[in-house]
């Protein structure tokens, strides 16, 4: 293939050997540009048509996050990937929110992992270009463009719509999805409530791509933890000179999402002043940029999410009643993960295969014994907690099948039950019964966790617990603890 037909990728790292390694991994599929600093990267961006940028996070001067944020503002169509040695979830979420990062890759990375991420990013760039071209054609070729647009909507609905929300045939989520499908086509506000981590953003995104606005942008903003100044700037935009250090006018999400959808999560945390501004927006579609005197209008559809019941907050005087009724024209209540035991195995398998692809680690799946433990835990952290547990198991796994010995101790020690495990399993203060009853309950849970973690090797378990093999066998018989069918007892 001629070199000029290859997509162009820019790799940015201040360490020469890292740049050389990335070039070796990518040069057969890409025209590779190299930069040793953020300033050099910016110059190359101005001189070349770059589809993908891969930047290291830690560099002298501007960091990778700062560079990719500036690239997003100047060249928003360029797909951005960051390479980092940090794996803290909070840091990654901050990076994604701040710079619009498509994917992050942790060090040390594998060449195949880097190449797969770059190929996917280049494909995403091409799909975005195709989408823009189809949107332009609609203005000039009415019938043909409308047909293409319908095809595009269908593809988006298949890839990002309700079918993307994984669940079983008897899931308690199914009635919620059925209602959401009906609400999606009507241009009215929708209030989505549920515990943190139950998938409110995914449901809002599915409603957008299931609506007639599917070809327009979808934006989401979590209001929790944001001060009024930051929230107003993000939503309404900033006029030039209104804030020190902001030299140019910056448009807000309400203008970016015009004729699209804006999902505001965490509205239960809004201050009285922001509630008043949101009420005006919900009623009139009107708002004022920070530092501006003109009134602007937005054609964005509002979907909102709340972790708490807004009706209770209205009763307590913490939330405006008129705003509640303006936002809750229709309402959806997402069940927590503990109310979806039949979905946990599907979700866990999806999470593990996604994580395996992301980290370049081969995996076959999760064993039946491990899934049984996961299904009987009640997941107070909901979907993020399950996803984190599965990633942890994948990291620790030595084979291609993830067994129960990899599961965290607090999950293994939780008491199984028909409605999920007791999340307070290790809190003796919450248990009922005599001291003897409570001690026996803890002993039973520790025995079950230890035997599972050590794959029912009685010699190792007896040694770890300070018991003889005869004593261990007596305790197992006393509590009726038996190995899962997947394990053959080891001598």
Coordinates of C-alpha atoms in Angstrom, one line a residue:
X1 CA 0.0 0.0 0.0
X2 CA 1.4 3.4 -0.8
X3 CA 2.7 5.3 2.2
X4 CA 0.5 8.3 1.4
X5 CA -2.7 6.2 1.7
X6 CA -1.9 5.2 5.3
X7 CA -3.7 7.0 8.1
X8 CA -1.5 9.4 10.0
X9 CA -0.8 8.9 13.7
X10 CA 1.1 11.2 16.1
X11 CA 3.0 9.6 19.1
X12 CA 4.1 11.9 21.8
X13 CA 6.5 10.9 24.5
X14 CA 9.6 12.6 26.0
X15 CA 11.4 9.2 26.3
X16 CA 13.1 8.3 23.0
X17 CA 13.0 4.5 23.5
X18 CA 9.2 4.7 24.1
X19 CA 8.7 6.6 20.9
X20 CA 10.8 4.1 19.0
X21 CA 8.8 1.2 20.5
X22 CA 5.5 2.8 19.5
X23 CA 6.9 3.4 16.0
X24 CA 7.9 -0.2 15.6
X25 CA 4.4 -1.4 16.7
X26 CA 2.5 1.0 14.4
X27 CA 4.6 1.8 11.3
X28 CA 3.2 -1.1 9.2
X29 CA -0.3 0.3 9.5
X30 CA 0.2 4.0 9.9
X31 CA 2.3 6.9 8.8
X32 CA 3.9 7.7 12.2
X33 CA 4.8 11.2 13.3
X34 CA 7.0 11.6 16.4
X35 CA 7.1 14.4 19.0
X36 CA 9.1 14.6 22.2
X37 CA 7.1 17.4 23.8
X38 CA 3.6 19.0 23.8
X39 CA 5.0 22.0 21.8
X40 CA 6.5 19.8 19.1
X41 CA 3.3 17.8 18.9
X42 CA 1.2 21.0 18.4
X43 CA 3.5 22.1 15.6
X44 CA 3.1 18.7 13.9
X45 CA -0.7 18.9 14.3
X46 CA -0.7 22.3 12.5
X47 CA 1.4 20.9 9.6
X48 CA -0.3 17.5 9.1
X49 CA -3.7 15.9 8.8
X50 CA -3.6 13.7 11.9
X51 CA -6.3 11.1 12.6
X52 CA -5.1 9.7 15.9
X53 CA -2.9 11.0 18.7
X54 CA -1.2 8.8 21.3
X55 CA 0.3 10.7 24.1
X56 CA 2.2 9.8 27.3
X57 CA 0.7 11.4 30.4
X58 CA 3.8 12.4 32.3
X59 CA 6.0 14.8 30.3
X60 CA 8.0 17.9 31.1
X61 CA 5.9 21.1 30.7
X62 CA 2.4 20.3 29.6
X63 CA 1.0 16.9 30.6
X64 CA -0.7 14.5 28.2
X65 CA -4.1 15.4 29.5
X66 CA -3.4 19.1 29.0
X67 CA -2.2 18.5 25.4
X68 CA -5.1 16.3 24.5
X69 CA -7.6 18.8 25.9
X70 CA -6.1 21.6 23.7
X71 CA -6.1 19.2 20.7
X72 CA -9.8 18.4 21.3
X73 CA -10.7 22.1 21.3
X74 CA -8.7 22.8 18.1
X75 CA -9.2 19.5 16.2
X76 CA -12.2 17.8 17.8
X77 CA -12.4 15.1 15.1
X78 CA -8.9 13.7 16.0
X79 CA -9.2 10.6 18.1
X80 CA -7.2 10.8 21.3
X81 CA -5.5 8.0 23.3
X82 CA -3.4 8.5 26.5
X83 CA -0.7 6.2 27.9
X84 CA -0.3 6.3 31.6
X85 CA 1.5 4.4 34.4
X86 CA -1.3 5.2 36.8
X87 CA -4.2 2.9 37.2
X88 CA -6.4 4.6 39.8
X89 CA -10.0 4.7 38.6
X90 CA -10.4 8.3 39.7
X91 CA -7.5 9.5 37.7
X92 CA -8.7 7.8 34.6
X93 CA -12.3 9.2 34.9
X94 CA -10.8 12.7 35.3
X95 CA -8.7 12.2 32.2
X96 CA -11.6 11.0 30.1
X97 CA -13.9 13.8 31.2
X98 CA -11.2 16.5 30.9
X99 CA -9.8 15.6 27.5
X100 CA -12.5 13.6 25.8
X101 CA -10.1 10.7 25.6
X102 CA -11.2 7.7 23.5
X103 CA -9.1 5.2 25.4
X104 CA -6.3 4.9 28.0
X105 CA -3.5 2.4 27.9
X106 CA -1.6 1.4 31.0
X107 CA 2.1 0.7 31.1
X108 CA 3.7 -1.6 30.3
X109 CA 1.7 -2.0 27.1
X110 CA 1.9 -4.9 24.6
X111 CA 2.6 -4.0 20.9
X112 CA -0.6 -5.9 19.8
X113 CA -2.6 -4.0 22.4
X114 CA -1.3 -0.7 21.2
X115 CA -1.9 -1.6 17.5
X116 CA -5.4 -2.8 18.2
X117 CA -6.3 0.5 20.0
X118 CA -4.8 2.6 17.2
X119 CA -6.7 0.6 14.5
X120 CA -10.0 1.0 16.4
X121 CA -9.3 4.7 16.8
X122 CA -8.6 5.2 13.1
X123 CA -11.8 3.3 12.3
X124 CA -13.7 5.6 14.7
X125 CA -12.2 8.6 12.9
X126 CA -13.5 7.3 9.5
X127 CA -16.9 6.5 10.9
X128 CA -17.2 10.1 12.3
X129 CA -16.2 11.5 8.9
X130 CA -18.8 9.3 7.2
X131 CA -21.4 10.5 9.7
X132 CA -20.6 14.2 9.0
X133 CA -20.7 13.6 5.3
X134 CA -24.1 11.9 5.5
X135 CA -25.4 14.8 7.5
X136 CA -24.3 17.3 4.9
X137 CA -25.9 15.2 2.1
X138 CA -29.2 15.5 3.8
X139 CA -29.4 19.2 2.9
X140 CA -28.8 18.7 -0.8
X141 CA -30.3 15.2 -1.6
X142 CA -33.5 15.1 0.3
X143 CA -34.8 11.6 -0.4
X144 CA -31.4 9.9 -0.7
X145 CA -30.0 11.6 2.3
X146 CA -33.0 10.7 4.4
X147 CA -32.7 7.1 3.5
X148 CA -29.0 7.1 4.4
X149 CA -29.9 8.9 7.7
X150 CA -32.4 6.2 8.6
X151 CA -29.7 3.5 7.9
X152 CA -27.3 5.5 10.1
X153 CA -30.0 5.7 12.9
X154 CA -30.6 2.0 12.6
X155 CA -26.9 1.2 13.0
X156 CA -26.6 3.6 16.0
X157 CA -29.6 2.0 17.6
X158 CA -28.1 -1.4 17.1
X159 CA -24.7 -0.4 18.4
X160 CA -25.6 2.1 21.1
X161 CA -29.3 1.7 21.7
X162 CA -31.4 -0.4 24.1
X163 CA -30.0 -3.7 22.9
X164 CA -26.6 -2.6 24.2
X165 CA -28.0 -2.8 27.8
X166 CA -27.2 -6.3 28.8
X167 CA -29.9 -8.2 30.6
X168 CA -31.6 -11.6 30.8
X169 CA -35.0 -12.6 29.5
X170 CA -36.5 -12.4 33.0
X171 CA -34.6 -9.4 34.2
X172 CA -36.3 -6.8 36.5
X173 CA -34.8 -4.3 34.1
X174 CA -37.0 -5.3 31.2
X175 CA -40.1 -3.4 32.2
X176 CA -38.0 -0.3 32.6
X177 CA -36.5 -0.7 29.1
X178 CA -40.0 -1.2 27.7
X179 CA -41.1 2.1 29.2
X180 CA -37.9 3.8 28.1
X181 CA -38.5 2.7 24.5
X182 CA -41.9 4.3 24.5
X183 CA -40.6 7.5 26.1
X184 CA -37.7 7.8 23.7
X185 CA -39.7 9.0 20.7
X186 CA -41.4 11.8 22.6
X187 CA -39.6 15.1 23.0
X188 CA -40.4 15.5 26.7
X189 CA -38.0 15.6 29.8
X190 CA -37.5 12.2 31.5
X191 CA -36.3 11.7 35.1
X192 CA -34.2 8.6 35.6
X193 CA -33.7 7.6 39.3
X194 CA -31.7 4.9 40.9
X195 CA -28.7 4.2 43.1
X196 CA -25.3 5.3 41.9
X197 CA -23.8 2.9 39.4
X198 CA -27.1 1.4 38.2
X199 CA -26.6 2.6 34.6
X200 CA -28.6 5.8 34.3
X201 CA -26.2 7.3 31.7
X202 CA -26.4 4.1 29.6
X203 CA -30.2 4.3 29.7
X204 CA -30.2 8.0 28.8
X205 CA -27.8 7.3 25.9
X206 CA -30.0 4.4 24.6
X207 CA -33.1 6.7 24.7
X208 CA -31.2 9.3 22.6
X209 CA -30.2 6.7 20.0
X210 CA -33.7 5.3 20.0
X211 CA -35.2 8.7 19.2
X212 CA -35.4 10.9 16.1
X213 CA -32.4 12.8 17.4
X214 CA -30.1 9.8 17.0
X215 CA -28.1 11.6 14.3
X216 CA -27.4 14.6 16.6
X217 CA -25.0 14.7 19.5
X218 CA -25.5 13.3 22.9
X219 CA -23.8 14.9 25.9
X220 CA -23.8 14.1 29.6
X221 CA -22.7 15.9 32.7
X222 CA -22.6 14.8 36.3
X223 CA -23.6 17.7 38.5
X224 CA -22.6 16.1 41.7
X225 CA -19.6 17.7 43.3
X226 CA -19.5 20.7 40.9
X227 CA -19.7 24.2 42.3
X228 CA -22.2 26.6 40.8
X229 CA -19.6 28.5 38.9
X230 CA -18.1 25.4 37.2
X231 CA -21.6 24.0 36.5
X232 CA -22.8 27.2 35.0
X233 CA -19.7 27.5 32.8
X234 CA -20.1 23.9 31.6
X235 CA -23.8 24.2 30.9
X236 CA -24.3 27.8 29.7
X237 CA -20.8 28.7 28.3
X238 CA -18.6 31.7 29.1
X239 CA -18.4 35.1 27.4
X240 CA -15.0 36.5 26.6
X241 CA -13.5 38.3 29.6
X242 CA -16.1 37.1 32.1
X243 CA -13.6 34.9 34.0
X244 CA -9.9 35.7 34.5
X245 CA -7.7 33.3 32.5
X246 CA -10.4 32.5 29.9
X247 CA -9.4 34.7 26.9
X248 CA -12.0 33.6 24.4
X249 CA -15.7 32.8 24.4
X250 CA -16.4 29.2 25.3
X251 CA -19.7 27.6 24.3
X252 CA -21.5 25.4 26.8
X253 CA -23.1 22.0 26.5
X254 CA -26.6 23.5 25.9
X255 CA -25.3 24.9 22.6
X256 CA -23.2 21.9 21.7
X257 CA -26.2 19.6 22.3
X258 CA -28.6 21.8 20.3
X259 CA -31.2 19.5 18.5
X260 CA -29.5 16.6 20.3
X261 CA -29.8 15.3 23.9
X262 CA -28.3 16.5 27.2
X263 CA -28.3 14.2 30.2
X264 CA -27.8 15.9 33.5
X265 CA -27.0 13.4 36.2
X266 CA -27.1 14.1 39.9
X267 CA -29.7 16.9 39.8
X268 CA -30.6 16.0 43.4
X269 CA -27.4 17.9 44.4
X270 CA -28.2 21.2 42.7
X271 CA -28.1 24.4 44.7
X272 CA -31.2 26.6 44.9
X273 CA -29.7 29.1 42.4
X274 CA -28.9 26.3 39.9
X275 CA -32.4 24.8 40.4
X276 CA -33.9 28.2 39.4
X277 CA -31.7 28.4 36.3
X278 CA -32.7 24.8 35.3
X279 CA -36.3 25.6 35.9
X280 CA -36.1 28.4 33.4
X281 CA -34.4 26.1 30.9
X282 CA -36.9 23.4 31.3
X283 CA -39.9 25.7 30.9
X284 CA -38.6 28.1 28.2
X285 CA -35.5 26.5 26.8
X286 CA -33.7 29.8 27.7
X287 CA -30.4 30.5 29.5
X288 CA -27.7 33.2 29.8
X289 CA -24.0 32.5 29.3
X290 CA -21.7 33.4 32.2
X291 CA -20.7 37.0 31.8
X292 CA -23.3 37.6 29.1
X293 CA -26.4 39.7 29.1
X294 CA -28.2 38.2 26.1
X295 CA -30.7 35.4 26.4
X296 CA -30.0 32.3 24.3
X297 CA -32.2 29.4 23.5
X298 CA -31.4 25.7 23.2
X299 CA -33.2 23.0 21.3
X300 CA -31.6 20.2 23.3
X301 CA -33.8 17.6 24.9
X302 CA -33.3 17.3 28.6
X303 CA -32.9 13.9 30.4
X304 CA -32.0 14.1 34.1
X305 CA -30.8 11.6 36.6
X306 CA -31.0 11.5 40.4
X307 CA -29.6 9.1 43.0
X308 CA -32.3 10.1 45.6
X309 CA -36.1 10.3 45.4
X310 CA -36.8 13.9 44.4
X311 CA -40.3 13.7 45.9
X312 CA -38.8 13.2 49.3
X313 CA -36.5 16.1 48.7
X314 CA -39.5 18.3 47.7
X315 CA -41.2 17.3 50.9
X316 CA -38.2 18.2 52.9
X317 CA -37.9 21.6 51.1
X318 CA -34.5 20.7 49.6
X319 CA -35.8 20.6 46.0
X320 CA -38.2 22.9 44.2
X321 CA -41.6 21.3 43.5
X322 CA -42.2 23.2 40.3
X323 CA -38.8 22.0 39.0
X324 CA -39.6 18.4 39.9
X325 CA -42.8 18.5 37.9
X326 CA -41.1 20.2 35.0
X327 CA -38.4 17.5 34.8
X328 CA -40.5 14.5 35.7
X329 CA -43.0 14.6 32.8
X330 CA -42.1 10.9 32.7
X331 CA -40.1 8.9 35.2
X332 CA -38.0 5.7 35.1
X333 CA -36.7 3.9 38.2
X334 CA -33.6 1.7 37.6
X335 CA -33.3 -1.4 39.9
X336 CA -30.1 -1.9 41.8
X337 CA -27.8 -4.8 40.7
X338 CA -28.9 -6.9 43.8
X339 CA -32.4 -7.0 42.3
X340 CA -31.0 -8.4 39.0
X341 CA -29.3 -11.7 40.1
X342 CA -30.1 -13.3 36.7
X343 CA -28.1 -10.5 34.9
X344 CA -24.9 -10.8 36.9
X345 CA -23.3 -13.7 35.0
X346 CA -24.0 -12.0 31.6
X347 CA -22.6 -8.7 32.9
X348 CA -19.5 -10.3 34.4
X349 CA -18.7 -12.2 31.2
X350 CA -19.1 -9.0 29.2
X351 CA -16.9 -7.1 31.6
X352 CA -14.2 -9.7 31.5
X353 CA -14.0 -10.0 27.7
X354 CA -14.0 -6.2 27.4
X355 CA -11.2 -5.9 29.9
X356 CA -9.3 -8.7 28.3
X357 CA -9.4 -6.9 24.9
X358 CA -8.5 -3.6 26.5
X359 CA -5.5 -5.0 28.4
X360 CA -4.4 -7.6 25.7
X361 CA -4.7 -10.6 28.1
X362 CA -6.3 -13.8 26.6
X363 CA -9.2 -15.2 28.6
X364 CA -11.9 -17.9 28.0
X365 CA -14.4 -16.7 30.6
X366 CA -15.4 -17.1 34.3
X367 CA -16.0 -20.6 35.8
X368 CA -19.4 -21.7 37.0
X369 CA -18.2 -21.8 40.6
X370 CA -17.0 -18.2 40.4
X371 CA -20.2 -17.0 38.8
X372 CA -22.2 -18.7 41.7
X373 CA -20.3 -16.5 44.2
X374 CA -20.8 -13.4 42.1
X375 CA -24.5 -14.0 41.7
X376 CA -25.1 -14.3 45.5
X377 CA -23.3 -11.1 46.5
X378 CA -25.5 -8.0 46.6
X379 CA -23.1 -5.5 45.0
X380 CA -23.7 -2.3 47.0
X381 CA -21.5 -0.5 44.4
X382 CA -23.7 -1.8 41.6
X383 CA -22.2 -2.1 38.0
X384 CA -18.9 -0.3 38.7
X385 CA -18.2 -2.6 41.7
X386 CA -18.8 -5.7 39.6
X387 CA -16.7 -4.3 36.7
X388 CA -13.8 -3.6 39.1
X389 CA -14.0 -7.0 40.7
X390 CA -13.9 -8.7 37.3
X391 CA -10.9 -6.6 36.2
X392 CA -9.1 -7.5 39.5
X393 CA -9.8 -11.2 38.8
X394 CA -8.4 -10.9 35.3
X395 CA -5.2 -9.2 36.5
X396 CA -4.6 -11.9 39.1
X397 CA -5.5 -14.9 36.9
X398 CA -2.8 -17.3 35.8
X399 CA -5.0 -19.2 33.4
X400 CA -7.6 -18.5 30.8
X401 CA -10.5 -19.3 33.0
X402 CA -11.2 -17.2 36.1
X403 CA -12.0 -19.3 39.2
X404 CA -13.6 -18.4 42.6
X405 CA -10.1 -18.4 44.3
X406 CA -9.6 -15.0 42.6
X407 CA -12.6 -13.4 44.1
X408 CA -12.1 -10.8 46.9
X409 CA -12.4 -12.1 50.4
X410 CA -15.3 -10.0 51.5
X411 CA -17.4 -11.5 48.7
X412 CA -16.4 -15.0 49.4
X413 CA -17.2 -14.5 53.1
X414 CA -20.6 -13.0 52.5
X415 CA -23.5 -15.2 53.4
X416 CA -25.4 -16.5 50.3
X417 CA -29.1 -15.9 50.1
X418 CA -32.0 -15.9 47.7
X419 CA -32.0 -12.1 47.5
X420 CA -28.2 -11.7 47.5
X421 CA -25.6 -11.7 50.2
X422 CA -25.4 -9.6 53.3
X423 CA -23.2 -6.7 52.4
X424 CA -22.5 -6.2 56.2
X425 CA -21.1 -9.8 56.5
X426 CA -18.0 -8.6 58.4
X427 CA -19.8 -6.2 60.7
X428 CA -20.3 -8.1 63.9
X429 CA -22.3 -5.2 65.3
X430 CA -25.1 -5.9 62.9
X431 CA -25.5 -9.6 63.6
X432 CA -28.2 -11.0 65.9
X433 CA -27.9 -13.9 68.4
X434 CA -25.6 -14.8 71.2
X435 CA -21.8 -14.4 71.2
X436 CA -21.4 -18.1 70.4
X437 CA -23.8 -17.7 67.4
X438 CA -21.9 -14.7 66.1
X439 CA -18.5 -16.3 66.4
X440 CA -19.8 -19.5 64.7
X441 CA -21.2 -17.4 61.8
X442 CA -17.8 -15.7 61.3
X443 CA -16.0 -19.0 61.6
X444 CA -18.2 -20.6 58.9
X445 CA -17.6 -17.6 56.5
X446 CA -13.8 -17.6 57.0
X447 CA -13.7 -21.4 56.5
X448 CA -15.7 -21.1 53.2
X449 CA -13.6 -18.2 52.0
X450 CA -10.2 -19.9 52.8
X451 CA -11.2 -23.3 51.2
X452 CA -12.4 -21.5 48.1
X453 CA -9.4 -19.3 47.8
X454 CA -7.0 -22.3 48.2
X455 CA -8.9 -24.5 45.8
X456 CA -9.9 -26.9 48.5
X457 CA -6.3 -27.9 49.3
X458 CA -6.9 -29.1 52.9
X459 CA -3.2 -29.2 53.8
X460 CA -2.6 -25.6 52.9
X461 CA -5.9 -24.5 54.5
X462 CA -5.2 -26.3 57.8
X463 CA -1.7 -24.8 57.9
X464 CA -3.0 -21.2 57.2
X465 CA -5.8 -21.5 59.8
X466 CA -3.6 -23.2 62.5
X467 CA -5.7 -26.4 62.5
X468 CA -4.9 -30.1 62.1
X469 CA -6.4 -31.8 59.0
X470 CA -8.7 -33.8 61.4
X471 CA -9.8 -30.6 63.1
X472 CA -10.4 -28.9 59.7
X473 CA -12.5 -31.8 58.5
X474 CA -14.5 -31.7 61.7
X475 CA -15.3 -28.0 61.3
X476 CA -16.2 -28.5 57.6
X477 CA -18.6 -31.3 58.5
X478 CA -20.1 -29.4 61.4
X479 CA -21.0 -26.4 59.2
X480 CA -21.9 -28.5 56.1
X481 CA -19.3 -26.7 53.9
X482 CA -18.6 -28.8 50.8
X483 CA -16.6 -28.1 47.6
X484 CA -18.2 -26.9 44.4
X485 CA -18.6 -29.6 41.8
X486 CA -15.8 -27.9 39.8
X487 CA -13.2 -28.8 42.4
X488 CA -11.9 -32.3 43.2
X489 CA -10.7 -32.4 46.8
X490 CA -7.0 -32.4 47.1
X491 CA -5.2 -34.4 49.7

